[in-house]
CSV table of C-alpha atoms and ligand atoms in Angstrom, one decimal:
chain,number,residue,atom,x,y,z
N,255,MET,CA,0.1,0.1,0.1
N,256,SER,CA,1.2,3.3,-0.9
N,257,LEU,CA,0.1,7.0,-1.2
N,258,ALA,CA,3.5,8.3,-2.2
N,259,GLN,CA,3.4,12.0,-3.4
N,260,ARG,CA,-0.3,12.0,-3.2
N,261,ARG,CA,-1.8,15.3,-2.2
N,262,ILE,CA,-4.6,14.9,0.2
N,263,LEU,CA,-6.4,17.9,1.9
N,264,LEU,CA,-8.0,16.8,5.1
N,265,GLY,CA,-10.8,19.0,6.3
N,266,VAL,CA,-11.6,18.7,10.0
N,267,SER,CA,-15.0,20.1,11.2
N,268,GLY,CA,-16.2,20.3,14.8
N,269,GLY,CA,-16.7,17.0,16.6
N,270,ILE,CA,-15.0,15.0,19.3
N,271,ALA,CA,-13.8,12.5,16.7
N,272,ALA,CA,-11.4,15.2,15.4
N,273,TYR,CA,-8.9,13.8,17.9
N,274,LYS,CA,-8.9,10.6,15.7
N,275,SER,CA,-7.9,12.6,12.7
N,276,CYS,CA,-4.6,13.3,14.3
N,277,ASP,CA,-3.9,9.7,13.9
N,278,LEU,CA,-5.2,9.7,10.5
N,279,VAL,CA,-2.7,12.4,9.4
N,280,ARG,CA,0.0,10.2,10.7
N,281,ARG,CA,-1.3,7.0,8.8
N,282,LEU,CA,-1.7,8.9,5.5
N,283,ARG,CA,1.9,10.4,5.9
N,284,GLY,CA,3.1,7.0,6.9
N,285,LEU,CA,2.2,5.9,3.3
N,286,GLY,CA,3.9,8.8,1.9
N,287,ALA,CA,1.1,11.1,1.2
N,288,GLU,CA,1.4,15.0,1.5
N,289,VAL,CA,-1.3,16.2,3.7
N,290,ARG,CA,-2.6,19.7,4.4
N,291,VAL,CA,-5.2,20.2,7.0
N,292,VAL,CA,-8.0,22.7,7.0
N,293,MET,CA,-9.9,23.1,10.1
N,294,THR,CA,-13.3,24.9,10.8
N,295,GLU,CA,-13.6,27.4,13.6
N,296,ASN,CA,-15.6,24.9,15.6
N,297,ALA,CA,-12.8,22.1,15.0
N,298,THR,CA,-10.3,24.2,16.8
N,299,ARG,CA,-12.3,23.8,20.1
N,300,PHE,CA,-11.6,20.2,20.0
N,301,VAL,CA,-8.1,20.0,18.8
N,302,GLY,CA,-5.5,22.7,18.6
N,303,PRO,CA,-4.2,23.7,15.1
N,304,ALA,CA,-0.7,23.2,16.4
N,305,THR,CA,-1.2,19.4,16.8
N,306,PHE,CA,-2.1,19.1,13.1
N,307,GLN,CA,0.5,21.4,12.1
N,308,ALA,CA,3.1,19.3,13.8
N,309,LEU,CA,1.7,16.0,12.4
N,310,SER,CA,1.3,17.3,8.9
N,311,GLY,CA,4.5,19.3,8.7
N,312,GLU,CA,2.5,22.0,7.0
N,313,PRO,CA,0.7,25.1,8.2
N,314,VAL,CA,-3.0,24.5,9.1
N,315,ARG,CA,-5.5,26.7,7.6
N,316,ILE,CA,-8.7,28.0,9.1
N,317,SER,CA,-9.9,31.2,7.8
N,318,LEU,CA,-10.4,32.8,4.3
N,319,TRP,CA,-9.1,36.0,5.7
N,320,ASP,CA,-5.6,35.0,6.7
N,321,ASP,CA,-3.4,37.3,4.6
N,322,SER,CA,-0.1,35.5,5.5
N,323,ALA,CA,-1.5,32.2,4.5
N,324,GLU,CA,-3.2,33.5,1.5
N,325,ALA,CA,0.2,35.1,0.3
N,326,ALA,CA,1.9,31.7,0.8
N,327,MET,CA,-0.8,29.6,-0.8
N,328,GLY,CA,-4.1,31.2,-1.9
N,329,HIS,CA,-7.2,29.2,-1.4
N,330,ILE,CA,-7.8,28.7,-5.0
N,331,GLU,CA,-4.3,27.2,-5.3
N,332,LEU,CA,-4.9,25.0,-2.4
N,333,ALA,CA,-8.2,23.7,-4.0
N,334,ARG,CA,-6.1,23.0,-7.3
N,335,TRP,CA,-3.2,21.6,-5.2
N,336,ALA,CA,-5.5,18.8,-3.8
N,337,GLU,CA,-6.0,15.3,-5.5
N,338,ARG,CA,-8.6,14.3,-3.0
N,339,ILE,CA,-10.5,16.2,-0.3
N,340,LEU,CA,-11.4,13.9,2.8
N,341,ILE,CA,-13.4,15.6,5.5
N,342,ALA,CA,-13.0,13.7,8.7
N,343,PRO,CA,-14.9,14.2,11.1
N,344,ALA,CA,-17.7,15.6,8.9
N,345,SER,CA,-20.3,17.1,11.2
N,346,ALA,CA,-24.1,17.4,10.5
N,347,GLU,CA,-23.4,21.1,10.2
N,348,LEU,CA,-20.7,20.7,7.7
N,349,LEU,CA,-22.7,18.3,5.6
N,350,ALA,CA,-25.7,20.5,5.5
N,351,ARG,CA,-23.5,23.3,4.3
N,352,LEU,CA,-22.0,21.2,1.6
N,353,ALA,CA,-25.3,19.8,0.4
N,354,HIS,CA,-26.5,23.5,0.1
N,355,GLY,CA,-23.3,24.7,-1.6
N,356,HIS,CA,-22.6,27.2,0.9
N,357,ALA,CA,-18.9,28.9,0.9
N,358,ASN,CA,-19.0,30.7,4.2
N,359,ASP,CA,-15.7,29.5,5.5
N,360,LEU,CA,-12.5,28.3,4.0
N,361,LEU,CA,-13.1,24.6,4.1
N,362,SER,CA,-16.7,24.8,2.5
N,363,THR,CA,-15.3,27.2,-0.2
N,364,LEU,CA,-12.4,25.0,-1.0
N,365,CYS,CA,-15.0,22.0,-1.6
N,366,LEU,CA,-16.7,24.3,-4.2
N,367,ALA,CA,-13.4,25.4,-5.7
N,368,SER,CA,-11.9,22.2,-6.2
N,369,ALA,CA,-12.4,19.5,-8.8
N,370,ALA,CA,-10.8,16.9,-6.6
N,371,PRO,CA,-13.1,13.9,-5.6
N,372,LEU,CA,-14.7,14.7,-2.2
N,373,HIS,CA,-15.0,12.0,0.5
N,374,VAL,CA,-16.8,12.5,4.0
N,375,ALA,CA,-16.4,10.6,7.0
N,376,PRO,CA,-19.5,11.7,9.1
N,377,ALA,CA,-19.4,11.6,12.9
N,378,MET,CA,-22.2,12.5,15.1
N,379,ASN,CA,-24.7,11.5,17.8
N,380,GLN,CA,-26.8,8.6,16.5
N,381,GLN,CA,-30.0,10.4,16.9
N,382,MET,CA,-28.6,13.3,14.7
N,383,TRP,CA,-27.3,10.8,12.2
N,384,ALA,CA,-30.8,9.0,11.8
N,385,HIS,CA,-32.5,12.6,11.3
N,386,PRO,CA,-34.3,12.8,8.1
N,387,ALA,CA,-32.7,16.2,7.4
N,388,VAL,CA,-29.2,14.7,7.8
N,389,GLN,CA,-30.1,11.8,5.7
N,390,ALA,CA,-31.5,14.1,3.0
N,391,ASN,CA,-28.4,16.1,2.8
N,392,LEU,CA,-26.3,12.9,2.4
N,393,GLN,CA,-28.5,11.8,-0.2
N,394,THR,CA,-28.0,15.2,-2.0
N,395,LEU,CA,-24.3,14.8,-1.6
N,396,ARG,CA,-24.2,11.1,-2.8
N,397,GLN,CA,-26.0,12.0,-5.9
N,398,ARG,CA,-23.4,14.5,-6.7
N,399,GLY,CA,-20.7,11.8,-6.5
N,400,VAL,CA,-19.6,12.5,-2.9
N,401,LEU,CA,-18.4,9.3,-1.3
N,402,VAL,CA,-19.5,8.8,2.1
N,403,TRP,CA,-17.2,6.7,4.3
N,404,GLY,CA,-19.0,5.3,7.2
N,405,PRO,CA,-20.2,5.9,10.0
N,406,ALA,CA,-19.6,2.9,12.2
N,407,VAL,CA,-22.0,1.5,14.8
N,408,GLY,CA,-20.8,1.5,18.4
N,409,GLU,CA,-20.5,3.5,21.7
N,410,GLN,CA,-20.2,7.0,21.3
N,411,ALA,CA,-18.6,9.8,23.2
N,412,CYS,CA,-22.0,11.1,24.6
N,413,GLY,CA,-22.7,7.6,26.0
N,414,ASP,CA,-25.2,6.6,23.3
N,415,VAL,CA,-24.7,3.5,21.3
N,416,GLY,CA,-25.7,3.4,17.6
N,417,SER,CA,-24.7,4.5,14.3
N,418,GLY,CA,-22.5,7.7,14.0
N,419,ARG,CA,-19.0,7.0,15.1
N,420,MET,CA,-16.4,8.0,12.8
N,421,LEU,CA,-14.7,5.2,11.0
N,422,GLU,CA,-11.2,4.4,12.4
N,423,PRO,CA,-8.2,6.1,10.9
N,424,GLU,CA,-7.0,2.8,9.5
N,425,ALA,CA,-10.2,2.3,7.7
N,426,LEU,CA,-10.1,5.7,6.4
N,427,ARG,CA,-6.6,5.3,5.2
N,428,ASP,CA,-7.4,2.0,3.4
N,429,ALA,CA,-10.3,3.6,1.7
N,430,MET,CA,-8.2,6.5,0.5
N,431,VAL,CA,-5.7,4.1,-0.9
N,432,ALA,CA,-8.3,2.3,-2.7
N,433,SER,CA,-9.6,5.5,-4.3
N,434,PHE,CA,-6.4,5.9,-6.0
N,435,GLY,CA,-6.9,2.6,-7.8
N,436,GLY,CA,-4.4,-0.4,-8.3
N,437,GLY,CA,-6.8,-2.8,-6.8
N,438,MET,CA,-7.6,-6.3,-8.0
N,439,LEU,CA,-11.2,-5.3,-8.8
N,440,ASP,CA,-10.5,-1.9,-10.6
N,441,GLY,CA,-13.0,-0.8,-13.1
N,442,LEU,CA,-15.3,-3.7,-12.1
N,443,ARG,CA,-18.8,-3.3,-11.0
N,444,VAL,CA,-19.6,-5.7,-8.3
N,445,LEU,CA,-23.3,-6.4,-7.0
N,446,ILE,CA,-23.6,-8.2,-3.7
N,447,SER,CA,-26.9,-9.3,-1.8
N,448,ALA,CA,-26.6,-9.6,1.9
N,449,GLY,CA,-28.7,-10.4,5.0
N,450,PRO,CA,-32.0,-12.3,5.4
N,451,THR,CA,-35.4,-11.7,4.0
N,452,TYR,CA,-38.7,-11.2,5.9
N,453,GLU,CA,-41.6,-12.8,4.5
N,454,ASP,CA,-44.6,-11.2,5.8
N,455,ILE,CA,-47.6,-13.4,7.2
N,456,ASP,CA,-49.6,-10.4,8.3
N,457,PRO,CA,-49.0,-6.8,9.4
N,458,VAL,CA,-47.2,-7.9,12.6
N,459,ARG,CA,-45.5,-11.2,11.8
N,460,PHE,CA,-43.1,-12.5,9.4
N,461,ILE,CA,-40.9,-15.7,8.5
N,462,GLY,CA,-37.3,-14.8,8.7
N,463,ASN,CA,-34.0,-16.6,9.2
N,464,ARG,CA,-31.0,-16.0,11.3
N,465,SER,CA,-28.6,-14.3,8.7
N,466,SER,CA,-26.8,-11.2,10.2
N,467,GLY,CA,-25.6,-9.9,6.9
N,468,ARG,CA,-22.2,-9.5,8.2
N,469,MET,CA,-20.4,-11.7,5.7
N,470,GLY,CA,-22.2,-9.9,2.7
N,471,PHE,CA,-21.4,-6.5,4.1
N,472,ALA,CA,-17.6,-7.4,4.8
N,473,LEU,CA,-17.4,-8.5,1.1
N,474,ALA,CA,-18.9,-5.3,0.1
N,475,GLU,CA,-16.2,-3.4,1.9
N,476,ALA,CA,-13.5,-5.8,0.8
N,477,ALA,CA,-14.5,-5.4,-3.0
N,478,ALA,CA,-14.6,-1.7,-2.7
N,479,LEU,CA,-11.0,-1.6,-1.3
N,480,GLU,CA,-10.0,-3.5,-4.2
N,481,GLY,CA,-11.4,-0.8,-6.4
N,482,ALA,CA,-14.8,-2.1,-7.5
N,483,GLN,CA,-17.8,-0.1,-7.8
N,484,VAL,CA,-20.1,-1.7,-5.4
N,485,THR,CA,-23.8,-1.9,-5.2
N,486,LEU,CA,-25.2,-3.6,-2.0
N,487,VAL,CA,-28.8,-4.9,-2.0
N,488,ALA,CA,-29.6,-5.5,1.9
N,489,GLY,CA,-32.2,-7.4,3.6
N,490,PRO,CA,-33.4,-6.1,7.1
N,491,VAL,CA,-30.0,-5.8,8.9
N,492,GLY,CA,-29.0,-3.1,11.2
N,493,LEU,CA,-25.5,-2.7,9.7
N,494,PRO,CA,-24.1,0.7,8.5
N,495,THR,CA,-23.2,0.9,4.9
N,496,PRO,CA,-19.3,0.0,4.6
N,497,ALA,CA,-16.7,2.5,3.4
N,498,GLY,CA,-16.6,2.8,-0.3
N,499,VAL,CA,-19.8,1.2,-1.3
N,500,GLY,CA,-21.4,3.3,-4.0
N,501,VAL,CA,-25.0,2.3,-3.9
N,502,ARG,CA,-27.1,0.5,-1.1
N,503,VAL,CA,-30.6,-0.7,-1.9
N,504,ASP,CA,-32.6,-1.8,1.3
N,505,VAL,CA,-35.2,-4.4,0.7
N,506,ARG,CA,-37.4,-6.6,2.9
N,507,SER,CA,-38.7,-9.6,1.1
N,508,ALA,CA,-37.3,-12.1,-1.3
N,509,ALA,CA,-39.4,-10.8,-4.0
N,510,GLN,CA,-38.1,-7.3,-3.5
N,511,MET,CA,-34.6,-8.7,-3.4
N,512,HIS,CA,-35.2,-10.6,-6.5
N,513,ALA,CA,-36.3,-7.4,-8.2
N,514,ALA,CA,-33.7,-5.3,-7.0
N,515,VAL,CA,-30.8,-7.8,-7.9
N,516,LEU,CA,-32.1,-8.4,-11.3
N,517,ASN,CA,-32.6,-4.7,-11.9
N,518,ALA,CA,-28.9,-4.0,-10.9
N,519,ALA,CA,-27.5,-7.1,-12.5
N,520,ALA,CA,-27.7,-5.6,-16.0
N,521,GLU,CA,-24.9,-3.2,-14.9
N,522,ALA,CA,-22.7,-5.7,-13.0
N,523,ASP,CA,-19.7,-7.6,-13.9
N,524,ILE,CA,-19.9,-9.9,-10.8
N,525,TYR,CA,-22.7,-11.0,-8.5
N,526,ILE,CA,-22.0,-12.3,-5.1
N,527,GLY,CA,-25.2,-13.7,-3.6
N,528,THR,CA,-24.4,-14.0,0.2
N,529,ALA,CA,-28.2,-13.3,1.2
N,530,ALA,CA,-30.0,-15.9,2.9
N,531,VAL,CA,-33.2,-15.6,0.7
N,532,GLY,CA,-36.3,-17.3,2.1
N,533,ASP,CA,-37.2,-20.1,-0.2
N,534,TYR,CA,-40.8,-19.8,0.6
N,535,ARG,CA,-43.3,-17.0,1.5
N,536,PRO,CA,-47.0,-17.1,2.8
N,537,ALA,CA,-49.1,-17.8,-0.2
N,538,GLU,CA,-51.3,-14.9,1.0
N,539,VAL,CA,-50.5,-12.0,3.3
N,540,ALA,CA,-53.3,-11.3,5.8
N,541,LYS,CA,-54.3,-7.6,5.6
N,542,ARG,CA,-55.2,-7.7,9.3
N,543,LYS,CA,-53.5,-9.4,12.3
N,544,VAL,CA,-54.3,-13.2,12.2
N,545,LYS,CA,-56.3,-13.9,15.6
N,546,LYS,CA,-55.5,-16.9,17.6
N,547,GLN,CA,-58.2,-19.5,17.6
N,548,ALA,CA,-57.8,-21.4,20.9
N,549,GLY,CA,-57.8,-25.1,20.8
N,550,ALA,CA,-57.0,-25.1,16.8
N,551,ASP,CA,-53.9,-25.7,14.9
N,552,LEU,CA,-53.1,-23.0,12.3
N,553,VAL,CA,-52.1,-24.1,8.7
N,554,LEU,CA,-49.8,-21.8,6.6
N,555,GLN,CA,-49.8,-22.3,3.0
N,556,LEU,CA,-46.3,-21.1,1.5
N,557,ALA,CA,-45.5,-20.4,-2.1
N,558,GLU,CA,-42.0,-21.0,-3.5
N,559,ASN,CA,-39.9,-17.9,-4.0
N,560,PRO,CA,-37.9,-17.4,-7.4
N,561,ASP,CA,-34.2,-18.2,-7.1
N,562,ILE,CA,-32.3,-15.1,-7.8
N,563,LEU,CA,-29.1,-16.8,-8.9
N,564,ALA,CA,-30.9,-19.3,-11.0
N,565,SER,CA,-32.8,-16.5,-12.7
N,566,LEU,CA,-29.6,-14.8,-13.5
N,567,SER,CA,-27.7,-17.8,-14.6
N,568,ALA,CA,-30.8,-18.3,-17.0
N,569,GLN,CA,-30.2,-15.1,-18.8
N,570,ALA,CA,-28.1,-15.1,-22.0
N,571,ALA,CA,-25.7,-12.5,-20.6
N,572,HIS,CA,-25.3,-12.2,-17.0
N,573,PRO,CA,-22.6,-11.3,-14.4
N,574,PHE,CA,-20.0,-13.8,-13.2
N,575,LEU,CA,-22.1,-15.5,-10.5
N,576,VAL,CA,-20.9,-16.4,-7.0
N,577,GLY,CA,-23.2,-18.2,-4.7
N,578,PHE,CA,-23.1,-19.1,-1.1
N,579,ALA,CA,-24.1,-22.4,0.6
N,580,ALA,CA,-24.8,-22.5,4.2
N,581,GLU,CA,-25.1,-26.2,5.2
N,582,THR,CA,-25.4,-28.0,8.5
N,583,HIS,CA,-23.8,-31.3,6.9
N,584,ASP,CA,-22.4,-32.7,3.8
N,585,VAL,CA,-21.1,-29.1,2.9
N,586,LEU,CA,-18.9,-30.2,-0.1
N,587,ILE,CA,-21.4,-32.4,-1.6
N,588,TYR,CA,-24.3,-29.8,-1.6
N,589,ALA,CA,-21.7,-27.2,-3.0
N,590,HIS,CA,-20.8,-29.1,-5.9
N,591,GLU,CA,-24.5,-30.0,-6.6
N,592,LYS,CA,-25.6,-26.4,-6.2
N,593,LEU,CA,-22.8,-25.0,-8.5
N,594,GLN,CA,-24.2,-27.2,-11.4
N,595,ARG,CA,-27.8,-26.9,-10.6
N,596,LYS,CA,-27.8,-22.9,-10.3
N,597,GLY,CA,-25.3,-22.6,-13.1
N,598,LEU,CA,-22.8,-20.8,-11.1
N,599,ASP,CA,-19.2,-19.8,-11.7
N,600,MET,CA,-18.2,-20.3,-8.0
N,601,ILE,CA,-19.7,-21.2,-4.8
N,602,ALA,CA,-18.6,-20.5,-1.1
N,603,ALA,CA,-19.7,-23.2,1.1
N,604,ASN,CA,-19.7,-23.1,4.9
N,605,GLN,CA,-20.9,-25.0,7.7
N,606,VAL,CA,-23.2,-23.4,10.2
N,607,GLY,CA,-23.2,-24.0,14.0
N,608,GLU,CA,-20.4,-24.3,16.6
N,609,GLY,CA,-19.8,-20.4,16.6
N,610,LEU,CA,-19.4,-20.3,12.8
N,611,GLY,CA,-21.7,-19.0,10.1
N,612,PHE,CA,-25.1,-17.3,10.8
N,613,GLU,CA,-25.0,-14.7,13.5
N,614,ALA,CA,-21.3,-15.5,14.4
N,615,SER,CA,-18.3,-13.2,13.8
N,616,GLU,CA,-16.1,-16.0,12.5
N,617,ASN,CA,-16.6,-18.3,9.5
N,618,ALA,CA,-14.7,-20.9,7.4
N,619,LEU,CA,-15.3,-21.4,3.8
N,620,SER,CA,-14.8,-24.1,1.1
N,621,VAL,CA,-14.6,-22.3,-2.2
N,622,VAL,CA,-15.4,-24.5,-5.2
N,623,TRP,CA,-15.6,-23.8,-9.0
N,624,ASP,CA,-15.6,-26.0,-12.2
N,625,GLY,CA,-12.1,-27.6,-12.0
N,626,GLY,CA,-10.7,-26.4,-8.6
N,627,SER,CA,-11.4,-25.6,-5.0
N,628,ILE,CA,-9.7,-24.1,-2.0
N,629,ASP,CA,-10.3,-24.2,1.7
N,630,LEU,CA,-10.2,-20.8,3.6
N,631,ALA,CA,-9.6,-21.5,7.3
N,632,ARG,CA,-11.5,-20.3,10.4
N,633,ALA,CA,-11.0,-16.4,10.6
N,634,SER,CA,-13.1,-13.4,11.1
N,635,LYS,CA,-15.5,-12.6,8.4
N,636,SER,CA,-13.5,-9.4,7.3
N,637,VAL,CA,-10.3,-11.4,6.9
N,638,LEU,CA,-12.2,-14.2,5.0
N,639,ALA,CA,-14.0,-11.4,2.8
N,640,ARG,CA,-10.5,-10.1,1.7
N,641,GLN,CA,-9.5,-13.6,0.9
N,642,LEU,CA,-12.5,-14.5,-1.1
N,643,VAL,CA,-12.4,-11.3,-3.2
N,644,GLY,CA,-8.8,-12.1,-4.2
N,645,ILE,CA,-10.2,-15.6,-5.4
N,646,VAL,CA,-13.2,-14.0,-7.1
N,647,ALA,CA,-11.0,-11.5,-8.9
N,648,GLU,CA,-8.8,-14.2,-10.1
N,649,ARG,CA,-11.4,-16.7,-11.1
N,650,PHE,CA,-13.2,-13.7,-13.0
N,651,ARG,CA,-10.1,-12.8,-15.0
N,652,ALA,CA,-9.4,-16.5,-15.9
N,653,ALA,CA,-13.2,-16.8,-16.9
N,654,ARG,CA,-13.5,-13.7,-18.8
N,655,PRO,CA,-10.1,-12.5,-20.0
P,239,C5P,O1,-30.2,-23.3,-2.4
P,239,C5P,P1,-29.7,-22.4,-1.4
P,239,C5P,O2,-30.8,-21.4,-0.8
P,239,C5P,O3,-29.0,-23.1,-0.1
P,239,C5P,O4,-28.6,-21.6,-2.0
P,239,C5P,C1,-27.9,-20.7,-1.5
P,239,C5P,C2,-27.4,-19.6,-2.5
P,239,C5P,O5,-28.5,-19.3,-3.4
P,239,C5P,C3,-27.0,-18.2,-2.0
P,239,C5P,O6,-26.1,-17.6,-2.6
P,239,C5P,C4,-28.3,-17.5,-2.1
P,239,C5P,O7,-28.3,-16.0,-2.1
P,239,C5P,C5,-28.9,-17.9,-3.2
P,239,C5P,N1,-30.5,-17.9,-3.4
P,239,C5P,C6,-31.0,-17.1,-4.2
P,239,C5P,N2,-32.3,-16.9,-4.5
P,239,C5P,C7,-33.2,-17.8,-3.5
P,239,C5P,C8,-32.5,-18.7,-2.6
P,239,C5P,C9,-31.1,-18.6,-2.6
P,239,C5P,O8,-30.3,-16.4,-5.1
P,239,C5P,N3,-34.4,-17.6,-3.8
């Protein structure tokens, strides 16, 4: 990994996560990047400019009206100098100003004056993050091509737990490296489905499964780090969008997932189906809550859901298809059978149970394709995801040179 001679403008806005950005400067410089820091007035309440100045080895800019700084490198020059602008932390206030095109301080002015790709790493209280106003601003920024990295879920400085923590400096550094290319999936469009599906019985009940979505989300992150343009179709999960994922589509049922995946597949080079799609759905969804009839059993009629992978492989032109097979026994036998039956290019099979697979943070995979296989030993899902993405990239290039 290298960022040698890359010119990165780091914008720091007002939030307690600003202290983590000190480490981020060190990590970016550690890979050879030139980093210049621009702070908002509010950011200086959390970390002193002298700290960033010492870490970046460059003067820190705060105001548009600093004559000596403008004489050294004017703000337009600074905007042109930057190859990337990363705002970390990006506060709700700064995101709002960016969404509305304000230019009322140096940092927001630079964002308008620069042609460099803009990346933001939001950090705020979980309630603020969930606010429709914040989400609407992010939507606007995303539509303009701004890449939103994070936030992560976890404990917050204010004591809350939820989504809104700034991504760790290491993850931001890796995403920055990936943004300059050189990855195994550079220029490829990867579509990933993740999580369970919920099949409604009535307005309050559904049939679901225990998939957490973590394997698919880890794969989405790993694929983005290898330079892919990633679209993530997610069933009902409480997971934040990983850094670098371009588009996320949230769905609930297998039918919705089927539609979303088929819709996006025309634009994809690779489809990885990690989702645990419900095989059946209630034949009819009751409009009103089904009432309990004491002393009588209830029979639920189920209708078969369409198989997403099989629908794709039946199409004349389709992406490179990677399936998953979670089994409790005879894993490899079922994997080979599924590879053939669904017309897949590759399948990743795992045994569920004993702290592995569904709901667990670790997994172990056997990856099988026509003419080969490889076992990936037990590891965290993020480690496995990086390994699997490497194999997918290799097999894709072999199958479609
Ligand atoms: O046959 P089984 O459901 O075990 O196969 C699992 C694989 O098939 C996963 O990759 C899953 O995403 C995919 N699948 C699908 N559509 C379904 C059911 C499963 O694409 N309706």
